[in-house]
Each structure stands twice: as C-alpha cells, then as structure tokens.
Amino acid sequence: MMKIQLFIVSSLLTLCTFGQSKNPDSLSFNKELKFKYEALIIPSVLIGYGVIGLESHTLKDINSDTKNEINEHIDKKFTIDDFSQYSAFLSVYALNSAGVKGKNNFKDRTIILASAYLIMGTTVNVIKMTGNEMRPDGTSNNSFPSGHTATAFMGAEFLYQEYKDVSVWYGISGYLVAAGTGFFRMYNDRHWFSDVAAGAGIGILSTKIAYWLHPVISKKIFKKKENLNGMVLPVYNGREYGLAMAVSF
C-alpha cells in the first residue's frame, strides 16, 4: 500500500513542476506567483513524515506515545474540529465582506479555492480508499491522512496567500486554527500524529498548486465570466456538515 501512497504524492508534487516550463503558454506567464522549489519543502516534509509513518516502527511508536499522552488528559470529546476546519477560508470571504480587500476578487479567489478543494479532496479520498490504516478509536481503516486537517491547512494557506500583503498575522492566525484542528483530531481519538502531519502537507500543497494553476484555469475556462459574485456558507442538516455556495452571473 505504501507504494500507492508514494505514487499519489509524487503525482501531486509533479503538478508543481509545470510552473518552471519555458513555454510562454505554460504557468510561467504568472509573473506574480512564480514557482519556487523552496515552497515545496515544508509540505513535502510533512507528507513524507506521514507516508514513512505508515511503515516506520519508530514513527508508529511516536503515534502511540502521542495518543497515550493526550488520552491521559481527556475528560470528554470536543467536536470543534468539525467547524474549525472551514474557518480559515471562510474568513477570506468574511474579511472581503467587511471591506478588507485581499489579493483577488470574488471570481478569482473562488476559482482558486475550488481548485484547491478539488485537488485536496481528490488526493485525500484516493489515499484513504487505497490505504488500510486503522483509526486510533478502531472505528474504520481509513485513518490516513486526516481530511479535516487537510481542509484546515488548505484554508490557512489560502488565507495567507490572500492577505499576506495586508498583514502576515492573518495567515498566522489561520495556521494556528489549522494546527488546533489537527490537535483536536488526535484529541478526539480520530487520527494519529502521522495522519495529521500528512493532511497538513497535502492541504498546504493543494493551495499552492491551485495558485500556480489559476492563470491557466482562468484563461481557458473562465475568461468570459468577468461578472461573478456570490457567497460561501457552512451548512448542517442535523447529521452532516458541509458548505453551500450561492453564485450570481
């Protein structure tokens, strides 16, 4: 199974290399967000740690030790992670609604967010379906990687990219909430530390890829849709959490 996970991760990283092409029709025409290999270091390390943790006895011991340490201090479960995973990228829309303008308009940031969500969601779900990692609470064998954490860090990177030129503290706050989401996934006995690490890396990398792909997607698919407005809101039907988007053309 580890070979499958490595293949999926390497395919995700391969997407990033397109930004270095010298073809004028490639991603290299995006002069504002040029591809930088150093941007891959942190997400690659996080994903690598998680993948290696599937087989490494040393990292498995760290998983168990972390679980035991957290369980010693648990009084009851908190499901705040079901909500906090969405808070960072929803903050982008809230800040724009409040008049704090970010890097992109509604159309462009929504295209970027949708692309990041698609990349992240597809990657996480394919790995979960091809893996066989039991959750700490023993309820299912799709523990690796953490989808909640991936969503949270995808949103944190999105918030950082949109508002880093306004104030770096927006991005820092987003990453703090994302880290908290990962912690509560372990606190609630739903994920191992290596699951959370891999999820964080996938989330960050998915957003970076979405920004690098945005010029192509915008040019090829949405070039005629200049007037695009709407809103994104969290929804809950009594059993499941999700997102609803209302868009006007």
mmCIF file of C-alpha atoms in Angstrom, residues 30-244:
data_model
loop_
_atom_site.group_PDB
_atom_site.id
_atom_site.type_symbol
_atom_site.label_atom_id
_atom_site.label_comp_id
_atom_site.label_asym_id
_atom_site.label_seq_id
_atom_site.Cartn_x
_atom_site.Cartn_y
_atom_site.Cartn_z
ATOM 1 C CA ASN A 30 2.089 34.040 -13.978
ATOM 2 C CA LYS A 31 4.603 36.716 -13.022
ATOM 3 C CA GLU A 32 3.054 37.486 -9.645
ATOM 4 C CA LEU A 33 3.266 33.945 -8.241
ATOM 5 C CA LYS A 34 6.287 32.324 -9.842
ATOM 6 C CA PHE A 35 7.032 28.746 -8.914
ATOM 7 C CA LYS A 36 9.665 28.354 -6.225
ATOM 8 C CA TYR A 37 11.035 24.976 -5.266
ATOM 9 C CA GLU A 38 11.595 26.074 -1.683
ATOM 10 C CA ALA A 39 7.815 26.422 -1.350
ATOM 11 C CA LEU A 40 7.655 22.621 -1.534
ATOM 12 C CA ILE A 41 9.962 21.985 1.414
ATOM 13 C CA ILE A 42 7.503 22.228 4.312
ATOM 14 C CA PRO A 43 4.556 20.368 2.703
ATOM 15 C CA SER A 44 6.919 17.718 1.304
ATOM 16 C CA VAL A 45 8.467 17.113 4.726
ATOM 17 C CA LEU A 46 5.031 16.847 6.343
ATOM 18 C CA ILE A 47 3.699 14.467 3.693
ATOM 19 C CA GLY A 48 6.918 12.458 3.732
ATOM 20 C CA TYR A 49 6.726 12.083 7.506
ATOM 21 C CA GLY A 50 3.165 10.823 7.232
ATOM 22 C CA VAL A 51 3.911 8.315 4.473
ATOM 23 C CA ILE A 52 7.011 6.970 6.219
ATOM 24 C CA GLY A 53 4.945 6.740 9.396
ATOM 25 C CA LEU A 54 2.830 4.055 7.734
ATOM 26 C CA GLU A 55 5.750 1.608 7.924
ATOM 27 C CA SER A 56 8.319 3.002 10.349
ATOM 28 C CA HIS A 57 8.201 1.349 13.785
ATOM 29 C CA THR A 58 9.850 4.415 15.305
ATOM 30 C CA LEU A 59 7.192 6.775 13.974
ATOM 31 C CA LYS A 60 4.449 4.329 14.931
ATOM 32 C CA ASP A 61 5.808 4.432 18.474
ATOM 33 C CA ILE A 62 5.627 8.242 18.358
ATOM 34 C CA ASN A 63 1.995 7.918 17.230
ATOM 35 C CA SER A 64 1.196 5.635 20.158
ATOM 36 C CA ASP A 65 3.075 7.776 22.674
ATOM 37 C CA THR A 66 1.270 10.903 21.448
ATOM 38 C CA LYS A 67 -2.096 9.145 21.673
ATOM 39 C CA ASN A 68 -1.386 7.893 25.190
ATOM 40 C CA GLU A 69 -0.162 11.298 26.357
ATOM 41 C CA ILE A 70 -3.274 13.030 25.037
ATOM 42 C CA ASN A 71 -5.640 10.356 26.398
ATOM 43 C CA GLU A 72 -4.258 10.865 29.884
ATOM 44 C CA HIS A 73 -5.710 14.367 29.921
ATOM 45 C CA ILE A 74 -9.026 13.793 28.140
ATOM 46 C CA ASP A 75 -12.212 14.456 30.093
ATOM 47 C CA LYS A 76 -14.641 14.489 27.188
ATOM 48 C CA LYS A 77 -14.721 14.873 23.428
ATOM 49 C CA PHE A 78 -14.955 18.236 21.665
ATOM 50 C CA THR A 79 -16.166 18.350 18.058
ATOM 51 C CA ILE A 80 -14.921 21.875 17.397
ATOM 52 C CA ASP A 81 -12.708 20.432 14.629
ATOM 53 C CA ASP A 82 -15.848 19.779 12.542
ATOM 54 C CA PHE A 83 -16.255 23.563 12.339
ATOM 55 C CA SER A 84 -12.708 24.896 12.674
ATOM 56 C CA GLN A 85 -11.594 23.082 9.520
ATOM 57 C CA TYR A 86 -13.586 25.610 7.462
ATOM 58 C CA SER A 87 -12.850 28.760 9.455
ATOM 59 C CA ALA A 88 -9.704 29.933 7.646
ATOM 60 C CA PHE A 89 -11.018 30.035 4.091
ATOM 61 C CA LEU A 90 -14.424 31.342 5.208
ATOM 62 C CA SER A 91 -12.506 34.171 6.890
ATOM 63 C CA VAL A 92 -11.293 35.294 3.454
ATOM 64 C CA TYR A 93 -14.880 35.911 2.344
ATOM 65 C CA ALA A 94 -15.814 37.453 5.687
ATOM 66 C CA LEU A 95 -12.887 39.875 5.558
ATOM 67 C CA ASN A 96 -13.738 40.890 1.997
ATOM 68 C CA SER A 97 -17.364 41.430 3.012
ATOM 69 C CA ALA A 98 -16.121 43.650 5.847
ATOM 70 C CA GLY A 99 -14.165 45.777 3.378
ATOM 71 C CA VAL A 100 -10.691 44.321 3.982
ATOM 72 C CA LYS A 101 -9.605 43.599 0.421
ATOM 73 C CA GLY A 102 -7.302 40.687 -0.289
ATOM 74 C CA LYS A 103 -5.212 39.753 -3.317
ATOM 75 C CA ASN A 104 -8.029 38.596 -5.592
ATOM 76 C CA ASN A 105 -11.635 39.489 -6.377
ATOM 77 C CA PHE A 106 -14.535 37.116 -5.666
ATOM 78 C CA LYS A 107 -14.280 35.354 -9.009
ATOM 79 C CA ASP A 108 -10.557 34.638 -8.866
ATOM 80 C CA ARG A 109 -10.384 33.643 -5.216
ATOM 81 C CA THR A 110 -13.389 31.331 -5.669
ATOM 82 C CA ILE A 111 -11.747 29.638 -8.658
ATOM 83 C CA ILE A 112 -8.574 29.199 -6.627
ATOM 84 C CA LEU A 113 -10.440 27.847 -3.601
ATOM 85 C CA ALA A 114 -12.497 25.432 -5.709
ATOM 86 C CA SER A 115 -9.318 24.189 -7.425
ATOM 87 C CA ALA A 116 -7.540 23.714 -4.094
ATOM 88 C CA TYR A 117 -10.538 21.910 -2.614
ATOM 89 C CA LEU A 118 -10.746 19.613 -5.647
ATOM 90 C CA ILE A 119 -7.035 18.782 -5.537
ATOM 91 C CA MET A 120 -7.039 18.269 -1.773
ATOM 92 C CA GLY A 121 -10.289 16.301 -1.652
ATOM 93 C CA THR A 122 -9.347 14.013 -4.516
ATOM 94 C CA THR A 123 -5.893 13.327 -3.093
ATOM 95 C CA VAL A 124 -7.154 12.634 0.435
ATOM 96 C CA ASN A 125 -10.002 10.382 -0.665
ATOM 97 C CA VAL A 126 -7.957 8.359 -3.138
ATOM 98 C CA ILE A 127 -5.291 7.727 -0.498
ATOM 99 C CA LYS A 128 -7.939 6.807 2.070
ATOM 100 C CA MET A 129 -9.573 4.342 -0.334
ATOM 101 C CA THR A 130 -6.272 2.685 -1.239
ATOM 102 C CA GLY A 131 -4.929 2.617 2.321
ATOM 103 C CA ASN A 132 -5.594 0.416 5.293
ATOM 104 C CA GLU A 133 -4.659 2.454 8.349
ATOM 105 C CA MET A 134 -6.911 1.825 11.359
ATOM 106 C CA ARG A 135 -8.130 4.871 13.260
ATOM 107 C CA PRO A 136 -7.000 5.213 16.889
ATOM 108 C CA ASP A 137 -10.571 4.594 18.057
ATOM 109 C CA GLY A 138 -10.818 1.456 15.904
ATOM 110 C CA THR A 139 -13.940 2.571 14.027
ATOM 111 C CA SER A 140 -12.591 2.315 10.461
ATOM 112 C CA ASN A 141 -9.433 1.672 8.449
ATOM 113 C CA ASN A 142 -9.272 4.974 6.534
ATOM 114 C CA SER A 143 -7.314 6.976 9.091
ATOM 115 C CA PHE A 144 -4.536 8.137 6.753
ATOM 116 C CA PRO A 145 -4.430 11.050 6.000
ATOM 117 C CA SER A 146 -6.565 13.413 8.078
ATOM 118 C CA GLY A 147 -9.150 15.078 5.832
ATOM 119 C CA HIS A 148 -10.176 17.628 8.462
ATOM 120 C CA THR A 149 -6.561 18.692 8.892
ATOM 121 C CA ALA A 150 -6.019 18.848 5.131
ATOM 122 C CA THR A 151 -9.069 21.107 4.768
ATOM 123 C CA ALA A 152 -7.906 23.333 7.619
ATOM 124 C CA PHE A 153 -4.373 23.798 6.272
ATOM 125 C CA MET A 154 -5.665 24.276 2.731
ATOM 126 C CA GLY A 155 -7.741 27.158 4.117
ATOM 127 C CA ALA A 156 -4.852 28.511 6.200
ATOM 128 C CA GLU A 157 -2.587 28.718 3.149
ATOM 129 C CA PHE A 158 -5.449 30.295 1.172
ATOM 130 C CA LEU A 159 -5.908 32.942 3.888
ATOM 131 C CA TYR A 160 -2.157 33.557 3.980
ATOM 132 C CA GLN A 161 -1.845 33.970 0.213
ATOM 133 C CA GLU A 162 -4.811 36.342 0.018
ATOM 134 C CA TYR A 163 -3.785 38.575 2.938
ATOM 135 C CA LYS A 164 -0.029 38.276 3.390
ATOM 136 C CA ASP A 165 0.428 41.678 1.710
ATOM 137 C CA VAL A 166 -2.108 43.249 4.082
ATOM 138 C CA SER A 167 -0.798 41.652 7.286
ATOM 139 C CA VAL A 168 1.086 38.417 7.864
ATOM 140 C CA TRP A 169 -0.925 37.960 11.064
ATOM 141 C CA TYR A 170 -3.967 36.906 9.103
ATOM 142 C CA GLY A 171 -2.034 33.935 7.787
ATOM 143 C CA ILE A 172 -0.519 33.177 11.183
ATOM 144 C CA SER A 173 -3.964 33.122 12.809
ATOM 145 C CA GLY A 174 -5.202 30.780 10.091
ATOM 146 C CA TYR A 175 -2.317 28.391 10.663
ATOM 147 C CA LEU A 176 -2.878 28.474 14.436
ATOM 148 C CA VAL A 177 -6.506 27.442 13.932
ATOM 149 C CA ALA A 178 -5.433 24.748 11.457
ATOM 150 C CA ALA A 179 -2.918 23.390 13.965
ATOM 151 C CA GLY A 180 -5.673 23.376 16.563
ATOM 152 C CA THR A 181 -7.872 21.389 14.184
ATOM 153 C CA GLY A 182 -5.146 18.795 13.794
ATOM 154 C CA PHE A 183 -4.701 18.616 17.560
ATOM 155 C CA PHE A 184 -8.408 18.027 18.140
ATOM 156 C CA ARG A 185 -8.420 15.234 15.544
ATOM 157 C CA MET A 186 -5.907 13.481 17.782
ATOM 158 C CA TYR A 187 -7.638 14.643 20.970
ATOM 159 C CA ASN A 188 -10.897 13.084 19.766
ATOM 160 C CA ASP A 189 -9.054 9.822 19.000
ATOM 161 C CA ARG A 190 -9.795 10.062 15.272
ATOM 162 C CA HIS A 191 -6.259 10.335 13.898
ATOM 163 C CA TRP A 192 -2.646 9.515 14.568
ATOM 164 C CA PHE A 193 0.015 12.213 14.579
ATOM 165 C CA SER A 194 1.353 10.987 11.211
ATOM 166 C CA ASP A 195 -2.172 11.280 9.710
ATOM 167 C CA VAL A 196 -2.334 14.893 10.845
ATOM 168 C CA ALA A 197 1.150 15.694 9.516
ATOM 169 C CA ALA A 198 0.336 14.263 6.085
ATOM 170 C CA GLY A 199 -3.026 16.038 5.996
ATOM 171 C CA ALA A 200 -1.363 19.361 6.781
ATOM 172 C CA GLY A 201 1.159 18.877 3.983
ATOM 173 C CA ILE A 202 -1.491 17.895 1.445
ATOM 174 C CA GLY A 203 -3.641 20.892 2.386
ATOM 175 C CA ILE A 204 -0.800 23.398 2.034
ATOM 176 C CA LEU A 205 0.437 21.890 -1.209
ATOM 177 C CA SER A 206 -3.060 21.767 -2.733
ATOM 178 C CA THR A 207 -3.499 25.508 -2.261
ATOM 179 C CA LYS A 208 -0.057 26.293 -3.650
ATOM 180 C CA ILE A 209 -0.837 24.197 -6.735
ATOM 181 C CA ALA A 210 -4.197 25.950 -7.123
ATOM 182 C CA TYR A 211 -2.488 29.369 -7.202
ATOM 183 C CA TRP A 212 0.081 28.145 -9.736
ATOM 184 C CA LEU A 213 -2.669 26.654 -11.932
ATOM 185 C CA HIS A 214 -5.010 29.622 -11.628
ATOM 186 C CA PRO A 215 -3.745 31.597 -14.655
ATOM 187 C CA VAL A 216 -4.374 28.606 -16.943
ATOM 188 C CA ILE A 217 -7.776 27.767 -15.447
ATOM 189 C CA SER A 218 -8.899 31.395 -15.515
ATOM 190 C CA LYS A 219 -7.685 31.934 -19.074
ATOM 191 C CA LYS A 220 -9.007 28.702 -20.560
ATOM 192 C CA ILE A 221 -12.285 28.182 -18.693
ATOM 193 C CA PHE A 222 -13.484 31.410 -17.054
ATOM 194 C CA LYS A 223 -12.120 34.087 -19.381
ATOM 195 C CA LYS A 224 -15.612 35.250 -20.429
ATOM 196 C CA LYS A 225 -17.129 35.215 -16.957
ATOM 197 C CA GLU A 226 -15.998 38.569 -15.600
ATOM 198 C CA ASN A 227 -19.129 39.330 -13.549
ATOM 199 C CA LEU A 228 -19.207 36.632 -10.907
ATOM 200 C CA ASN A 229 -20.480 37.273 -7.389
ATOM 201 C CA GLY A 230 -21.736 35.172 -4.531
ATOM 202 C CA MET A 231 -21.096 33.810 -1.061
ATOM 203 C CA VAL A 232 -19.933 30.651 0.680
ATOM 204 C CA LEU A 233 -21.593 29.448 3.890
ATOM 205 C CA PRO A 234 -21.273 26.396 6.164
ATOM 206 C CA VAL A 235 -24.358 24.159 6.407
ATOM 207 C CA TYR A 236 -25.545 21.456 8.817
ATOM 208 C CA ASN A 237 -28.539 19.169 8.199
ATOM 209 C CA GLY A 238 -28.664 17.586 11.636
ATOM 210 C CA ARG A 239 -26.280 14.775 10.728
ATOM 211 C CA GLU A 240 -23.647 16.082 8.334
ATOM 212 C CA TYR A 241 -21.561 19.236 7.922
ATOM 213 C CA GLY A 242 -20.776 20.866 4.590
ATOM 214 C CA LEU A 243 -20.608 24.047 2.534
ATOM 215 C CA ALA A 244 -23.134 25.855 0.365
#
